[in-house]
XYZ file of C-alpha atoms in Angstrom:
155
model
C -0.371 -0.369 -0.106
C 1.188 3.196 -1.191
C 1.861 6.392 1.533
C 0.155 9.133 0.985
C 2.190 11.725 2.566
C 5.384 12.291 -0.172
C 9.237 10.729 0.926
C 10.663 14.424 0.693
C 9.937 17.181 3.253
C 11.391 20.019 1.758
C 12.750 20.398 -2.289
C 16.691 19.759 -2.081
C 18.790 19.954 -4.977
C 18.023 22.174 -8.013
C 13.989 21.815 -7.391
C 14.752 24.503 -4.686
C 14.691 27.065 -7.713
C 10.968 25.677 -8.633
C 9.497 25.700 -4.992
C 7.720 28.612 -4.150
C 9.324 29.948 -0.948
C 13.005 28.490 -1.122
C 12.541 30.435 -4.758
C 13.410 33.454 -2.414
C 16.710 32.773 -1.781
C 18.704 34.482 -4.335
C 16.862 37.833 -4.280
C 17.479 37.562 0.047
C 21.269 37.251 -1.614
C 21.097 39.758 -3.618
C 19.355 42.617 -1.482
C 20.858 41.784 2.196
C 24.531 41.803 -0.050
C 23.560 45.200 -1.469
C 22.136 46.471 1.990
C 25.666 45.090 3.481
C 27.879 46.875 0.898
C 25.813 50.499 1.331
C 25.852 50.417 4.287
C 29.829 49.407 4.659
C 30.348 52.111 1.934
C 29.311 55.076 4.147
C 30.420 57.026 6.766
C 29.111 55.383 9.995
C 27.570 57.497 12.081
C 26.193 57.019 14.691
C 28.174 54.077 15.239
C 25.570 52.091 17.678
C 22.165 52.012 15.058
C 24.542 51.205 12.254
C 26.062 48.739 13.734
C 23.006 46.767 14.287
C 21.925 47.282 10.952
C 25.656 45.798 9.774
C 25.231 43.280 11.977
C 21.765 41.711 10.553
C 23.028 42.110 7.106
C 26.122 39.843 7.638
C 24.448 38.013 10.121
C 20.899 37.039 7.387
C 23.719 37.021 4.439
C 26.282 34.291 6.131
C 23.275 32.159 7.647
C 20.597 32.166 4.342
C 23.787 31.333 2.541
C 24.306 28.342 5.110
C 20.454 27.623 4.691
C 20.820 27.727 1.206
C 23.710 24.756 1.359
C 21.925 22.659 3.476
C 18.597 22.642 1.165
C 21.130 22.247 -2.023
C 22.817 19.303 -0.107
C 19.990 17.242 1.272
C 20.176 17.653 4.157
C 16.766 19.184 5.315
C 14.411 15.433 5.034
C 13.988 15.745 8.829
C 10.501 16.566 9.991
C 11.907 19.585 12.315
C 13.412 21.528 8.941
C 10.231 22.720 7.799
C 9.310 24.544 11.334
C 12.975 25.532 11.374
C 12.652 26.934 8.433
C 10.014 28.962 9.019
C 11.195 29.800 12.550
C 15.114 31.213 10.634
C 13.223 33.320 8.249
C 10.071 34.750 10.771
C 13.506 35.925 12.985
C 15.547 37.395 9.814
C 12.423 39.025 8.663
C 12.209 40.983 12.495
C 15.390 41.754 12.451
C 15.742 43.582 9.001
C 12.416 45.642 10.149
C 14.368 46.527 13.186
C 17.671 47.298 10.777
C 15.455 49.330 8.041
C 13.547 51.099 10.487
C 16.832 52.250 12.366
C 18.233 52.732 9.110
C 15.388 55.164 7.640
C 15.432 57.320 10.822
C 19.625 58.011 10.319
C 18.558 58.923 6.852
C 15.991 61.073 7.634
C 18.180 63.141 10.273
C 20.912 62.999 8.035
C 19.126 64.292 5.293
C 17.445 67.085 7.833
C 20.965 68.955 7.550
C 20.443 72.329 5.851
C 23.405 72.192 3.609
C 25.109 68.581 2.575
C 28.298 68.979 1.051
C 29.347 66.577 -1.592
C 30.563 64.126 0.396
C 27.665 64.011 2.773
C 25.166 64.212 -0.578
C 27.320 61.002 -1.521
C 26.435 59.266 1.914
C 23.101 60.149 1.745
C 22.123 58.892 -1.305
C 24.462 55.782 -0.962
C 21.892 55.796 3.064
C 18.585 56.255 0.833
C 19.531 53.028 -1.373
C 20.628 51.131 1.699
C 16.916 52.326 2.718
C 14.831 50.967 -0.309
C 17.687 47.657 -0.376
C 16.783 47.070 3.177
C 12.862 47.312 3.408
C 13.131 45.235 0.095
C 14.820 42.645 1.677
C 12.433 42.433 4.596
C 9.333 41.817 2.108
C 11.545 38.975 0.905
C 12.413 37.481 4.331
C 8.592 38.316 5.206
C 7.158 36.148 2.420
C 9.599 33.081 2.544
C 8.588 33.240 6.081
C 4.696 33.532 5.130
C 5.067 30.622 2.696
C 7.212 28.638 4.704
C 4.357 28.959 7.417
C 2.198 27.620 4.471
C 4.368 24.338 3.629
C 4.906 23.906 6.772
C 1.107 23.600 7.908
C 0.379 21.316 4.815
C 3.541 18.813 5.683
C-alpha cells in the first residue's frame, strides 16, 4: 500500500529553484548583500544603530548562505526542518525590519541637515539606496516566512 505523504519534506538540489518559498533565496542574497555593501561604504555615524544594521545584514547573509547550502545538499529531510525554516525566516524578517527602521531614521536625520557637502550628499544617497534595499530584503524574508509557514502547515 502506497503512502499518501511524500518522502521529501522539503525540496533538495535544483528543485529549490522551482519551489515557491525557496525561490526567494537568490533575491535575499542580492538585496541583503546590497544592504551590506551600501552601509559599509558610508560614513558610519551614529555607530550603534548602523552597527546593528551591519550585524543584521552580515548575519542574515551568512545564515541564508548556510541555509541555501543545506537545502542544496539535501540535509533538510528531517521532519523538524520545515519549522526551523519558518522560524529562521521569521527571525530574519524581524531583524531586517528593525534594521530598516533604524536605517530610515538615520537617513531622515542626515537629510535634515541644512547644507550637505558633496561628500555628505554622496553618503546620503547611499543611505537612501540602503534603506530601499533593506525594506525590499525585509519584504523578501517576510514572504519567505509566510510561504514556509504555509508549507509547514501542509506537511
